[in-house]
XYZ file of C-alpha atoms in Angstrom:
327
model
C -4.092 16.989 19.029
C -7.141 17.973 16.886
C -4.631 18.807 13.971
C -3.164 15.567 14.301
C -6.523 14.156 14.111
C -7.637 16.244 11.164
C -4.446 15.209 9.375
C -4.248 11.862 9.546
C -7.850 11.561 8.069
C -6.839 13.121 5.299
C -3.828 10.674 4.874
C -5.578 7.587 5.366
C -7.469 7.764 1.869
C -7.244 11.240 1.129
C -11.278 11.426 1.345
C -12.055 14.964 1.874
C -10.403 16.013 -1.840
C -13.343 15.180 -3.760
C -16.269 13.870 -2.276
C -19.150 15.694 -3.014
C -21.135 14.263 -0.352
C -19.528 13.862 3.273
C -20.707 10.234 3.187
C -18.859 8.873 0.574
C -15.434 9.518 2.233
C -14.257 7.196 5.326
C -16.193 6.662 8.041
C -15.874 9.366 11.253
C -17.821 7.218 14.074
C -21.264 9.709 13.471
C -23.425 6.986 12.731
C -24.696 3.977 14.979
C -23.270 1.494 13.128
C -19.862 2.920 13.525
C -19.937 3.210 17.228
C -21.626 0.220 17.999
C -18.520 -1.252 15.896
C -15.650 0.036 18.427
C -18.079 0.023 21.707
C -16.308 -3.316 23.103
C -13.055 -2.133 22.591
C -10.818 -1.799 25.519
C -8.519 0.726 26.720
C -5.065 0.993 25.078
C -1.831 0.835 27.023
C 1.492 1.320 25.530
C 3.858 -1.815 25.287
C 7.461 -2.741 24.483
C 7.291 -6.004 22.202
C 10.022 -7.884 20.818
C 10.012 -10.842 18.021
C 11.545 -14.407 19.428
C 11.201 -17.732 18.036
C 12.385 -16.195 14.720
C 11.587 -18.501 11.021
C 14.454 -20.677 9.392
C 14.441 -18.975 6.355
C 15.760 -19.779 2.755
C 17.799 -18.111 0.198
C 16.942 -14.094 0.341
C 15.857 -13.404 -3.776
C 16.157 -9.438 -4.492
C 12.566 -7.906 -5.870
C 14.853 -5.494 -7.103
C 17.375 -5.803 -9.255
C 19.510 -2.370 -8.938
C 19.716 -1.453 -12.205
C 15.764 -1.404 -13.801
C 12.120 -2.435 -12.676
C 11.834 -5.838 -14.407
C 9.609 -8.617 -12.722
C 7.471 -5.208 -11.669
C 4.219 -4.287 -13.447
C 3.365 -0.172 -13.139
C -0.397 0.597 -12.851
C -1.587 3.948 -12.696
C -5.107 5.786 -12.605
C -6.240 9.117 -12.710
C -4.027 12.425 -13.867
C -5.957 14.425 -11.737
C -5.598 12.414 -8.083
C -8.281 15.186 -6.552
C -10.919 13.329 -8.585
C -10.013 9.848 -7.261
C -12.686 9.514 -4.234
C -15.560 11.810 -6.408
C -15.875 11.848 -10.163
C -12.754 10.967 -12.010
C -12.297 13.489 -14.900
C -10.338 10.664 -16.807
C -10.074 6.824 -17.493
C -6.995 5.335 -15.511
C -3.713 6.230 -17.106
C -3.122 2.221 -17.046
C -1.179 -0.852 -17.012
C 2.936 -0.171 -17.846
C 2.122 3.886 -19.390
C 4.136 5.186 -17.312
C 5.120 8.645 -19.249
C 5.309 10.785 -16.444
C 8.140 8.695 -14.359
C 5.894 7.994 -11.394
C 8.075 5.022 -10.489
C 11.960 4.576 -11.701
C 14.950 3.491 -10.652
C 17.824 6.442 -9.097
C 21.003 7.129 -7.220
C 20.046 8.077 -3.461
C 22.734 7.990 -1.030
C 25.034 6.730 -3.262
C 23.104 3.549 -3.904
C 20.072 2.610 -6.370
C 16.777 3.090 -5.065
C 13.200 2.955 -6.831
C 11.871 6.568 -6.311
C 8.001 6.768 -6.071
C 6.734 10.216 -7.135
C 3.496 10.552 -5.370
C 2.511 12.822 -8.080
C 0.065 10.531 -9.615
C -1.486 8.028 -7.428
C -0.797 4.218 -8.363
C 1.151 1.097 -7.397
C 4.388 -0.781 -9.082
C 3.347 -4.823 -8.669
C 5.437 -7.810 -8.483
C 4.728 -9.945 -11.967
C 4.659 -12.845 -9.268
C 2.486 -13.681 -6.826
C 4.243 -15.285 -3.430
C 2.996 -16.780 -0.074
C 4.845 -18.026 3.472
C 7.657 -15.285 3.040
C 9.614 -12.754 4.661
C 9.409 -9.108 2.639
C 12.696 -7.336 3.678
C 13.145 -3.563 2.362
C 13.951 -0.068 3.651
C 12.170 3.130 2.758
C 13.191 6.608 3.291
C 10.672 9.847 2.755
C 11.520 12.446 0.193
C 11.375 16.011 0.341
C 8.099 16.661 -2.147
C 4.571 15.941 -1.212
C 1.624 17.331 -3.370
C -1.164 17.146 -1.824
C -3.404 19.252 1.052
C -2.446 16.054 3.659
C 0.775 14.609 5.275
C 3.111 12.097 3.217
C 1.663 8.426 2.441
C 2.586 5.431 0.705
C 2.405 1.780 1.869
C 3.075 -1.709 0.862
C -0.098 -3.704 -0.193
C 0.531 -7.851 0.101
C -1.589 -10.533 -1.106
C -2.773 -8.542 -4.046
C -5.234 -10.262 -6.658
C -7.810 -9.872 -8.335
C -8.282 -6.560 -11.093
C -5.861 -4.253 -11.457
C -7.159 -0.640 -9.998
C -9.652 -2.630 -8.339
C -9.854 -0.185 -5.260
C -11.575 3.285 -6.805
C -9.427 2.794 -10.070
C -5.970 2.800 -8.440
C -4.526 -0.498 -6.642
C -5.463 -4.012 -6.733
C -7.386 -5.763 -3.198
C -5.020 -6.810 -0.530
C -3.903 -6.205 2.969
C -1.593 -2.790 3.290
C 1.206 -2.315 5.279
C 0.783 1.607 5.825
C 3.422 4.053 5.823
C 2.305 7.106 6.837
C 4.556 9.108 9.325
C 3.848 8.158 12.815
C 1.485 5.454 12.275
C 3.882 3.130 9.851
C 2.579 -0.711 10.002
C -0.969 0.303 10.161
C -3.060 -2.780 8.822
C -5.793 -1.471 6.182
C -7.806 -4.091 4.099
C -8.163 -2.569 0.444
C -11.405 -3.985 -1.479
C -13.072 -3.233 -4.322
C -14.664 -0.614 -5.424
C -16.715 -2.047 -8.350
C -16.078 1.050 -10.821
C -18.038 2.919 -7.941
C -16.487 5.616 -6.126
C -18.326 6.050 -2.401
C -17.050 4.275 0.342
C -20.365 3.151 1.327
C -20.230 0.991 -1.935
C -17.039 -0.730 -1.897
C -16.964 -4.430 -1.978
C -14.661 -4.570 1.422
C -14.209 -8.618 0.330
C -10.874 -8.497 2.349
C -11.269 -9.487 6.016
C -8.916 -9.657 8.667
C -8.723 -10.193 12.596
C -6.398 -8.288 15.041
C -6.079 -7.585 18.689
C -6.911 -3.687 18.969
C -7.769 -1.549 21.757
C -9.070 1.985 21.690
C -6.760 4.945 21.798
C -9.178 8.196 21.763
C -5.992 9.807 20.717
C -6.607 9.077 16.863
C -9.046 9.370 14.676
C -11.774 6.593 13.863
C -11.641 3.906 14.947
C -9.235 4.770 17.445
C -7.927 1.143 17.191
C -4.823 0.377 17.812
C -2.703 -3.191 18.178
C -2.544 -4.424 21.488
C -1.343 -8.246 22.341
C -4.136 -9.405 25.346
C -6.701 -7.079 23.173
C -10.303 -7.417 21.660
C -9.375 -9.888 18.395
C -11.904 -8.046 16.367
C -12.806 -7.852 12.163
C -10.816 -5.873 10.449
C -13.692 -4.761 7.751
C -16.286 -1.756 7.280
C -16.696 0.274 8.832
C -13.954 -0.274 10.799
C -11.403 -1.304 8.563
C -8.461 -0.391 9.620
C -6.163 -0.513 12.864
C -2.996 1.332 13.830
C 0.848 0.605 14.765
C 0.993 -0.437 18.457
C 3.414 2.319 18.335
C 5.032 5.248 16.619
C 8.868 3.366 15.916
C 9.317 5.319 12.700
C 12.655 6.888 11.958
C 13.510 11.117 11.899
C 11.878 12.303 8.325
C 14.732 12.035 5.942
C 16.424 8.686 7.158
C 15.862 5.253 6.352
C 13.519 2.688 8.394
C 13.072 -0.781 7.621
C 10.268 -2.607 7.365
C 9.630 -6.607 7.674
C 6.438 -8.434 6.773
C 6.044 -12.049 7.592
C 3.452 -14.115 6.152
C 2.797 -17.470 6.528
C -0.770 -18.991 5.592
C -3.549 -16.899 6.740
C -1.455 -14.813 8.968
C 0.941 -11.711 8.810
C 3.225 -9.984 11.133
C 4.379 -5.923 10.393
C 7.614 -4.459 11.591
C 9.346 -1.512 11.911
C 12.917 -0.913 12.710
C 13.215 -4.164 14.532
C 9.629 -3.545 16.551
C 6.562 -5.361 16.014
C 3.455 -3.093 15.413
C 1.185 -5.569 13.865
C -0.003 -9.401 13.949
C -3.119 -10.197 11.952
C -4.686 -13.563 11.495
C -7.439 -14.569 9.952
C -6.901 -13.100 6.653
C -9.427 -13.991 3.972
C -10.990 -12.889 0.600
C -14.419 -13.577 -1.070
C -15.291 -15.995 -3.985
C -15.947 -13.700 -6.656
C -18.906 -16.342 -7.967
C -20.498 -17.741 -4.769
C -19.399 -15.266 -2.306
C -17.523 -17.542 -0.008
C -15.224 -16.315 2.501
C -11.800 -18.056 2.050
C -8.318 -17.429 3.338
C -6.233 -15.152 2.063
C -3.009 -16.686 1.912
C -0.979 -15.478 -1.409
C -0.573 -12.535 -3.542
C 1.500 -10.010 -5.530
C 3.494 -7.157 -3.662
C 2.381 -3.433 -4.466
C 4.070 -0.594 -3.634
C 2.567 2.737 -3.486
C 2.614 6.108 -4.995
C 0.310 7.972 -3.002
C 0.888 12.110 -2.661
C 4.644 12.256 -1.344
C 8.002 11.217 -2.781
C 9.423 7.973 -1.018
C 12.970 5.724 -1.629
C 12.542 2.233 -1.850
C 16.109 0.003 -1.681
C 17.174 -3.304 -0.439
C 13.873 -5.415 -1.338
C 14.460 -9.018 -0.610
C 12.243 -11.851 0.043
C 12.857 -15.030 1.606
C 10.764 -18.383 2.247
C 9.941 -19.015 5.372
C 8.770 -21.967 7.845
C 6.904 -20.430 10.293
C 6.212 -17.169 11.899
C 7.988 -15.366 14.377
C 6.472 -14.747 18.294
C 5.507 -11.619 19.510
C 6.520 -11.349 23.469
C 6.013 -8.573 25.507
C 9.441 -7.278 27.432
C 9.680 -7.018 31.145
């Protein structure tokens, strides 16, 4: 269990790779502020959940044409990923300069797929923003992972603002995490404002999730649990793990469904709802006023591991489905 905690700590945001000062990395629960943030969380208990009241959906629009990356931008950060959370060794590679083949179209299992190599960190980003939709896709891990950490990837939705805002790498948004045994975790992705310490990030994106405490996982030790405490997802407790592990064995295709409507979202893994968030928010750049976050672009990550994506479609919806407990 300690090994799992240590590995997942590395996977979440690659924190130990370059931090000269331990406090530059993600919170670990060692300070009074960090302990106070989770003190009122109730005990986690597993629940069996299903989706009901599915929304009326419009025509599915493919976001991947099966031939090329038309409709997507590519942003890559540093040539040495290990320096991302310390002192970068170079400027970000930047927009649509993917001469490294980090993102490309390949054939996998006899069908076209988007390949994300993971060797450099970055994002494949839709050129258009979207709101009120059902995003459907499949992902599969490849054999390679390149960092001293477990496989890691993710889908960052409601992405907005500057390219590379978060440590030179991703736009600000809300992340549907893809990491072994925690697929569907929710993280808020802020704006580092050119700094390289977690304590100086502008955690401008917010959310609320019904949470419960699970001592088996790393700080903040939170899982999604309907009926739990409705808590803000903000620094220092800026992530909530999936309510259950619904991932298929390594090498198999997994189906992800993301429902977003207004300022709410639901994460579904292989048909199992594992996360629901409400009150998604951002901050106005000029006034600092908190405002609803209801739309944005979609980013597929490259973050240290080979990943394949396919069957990526988007449908407009008129409401969110309902998460119901099974008997």
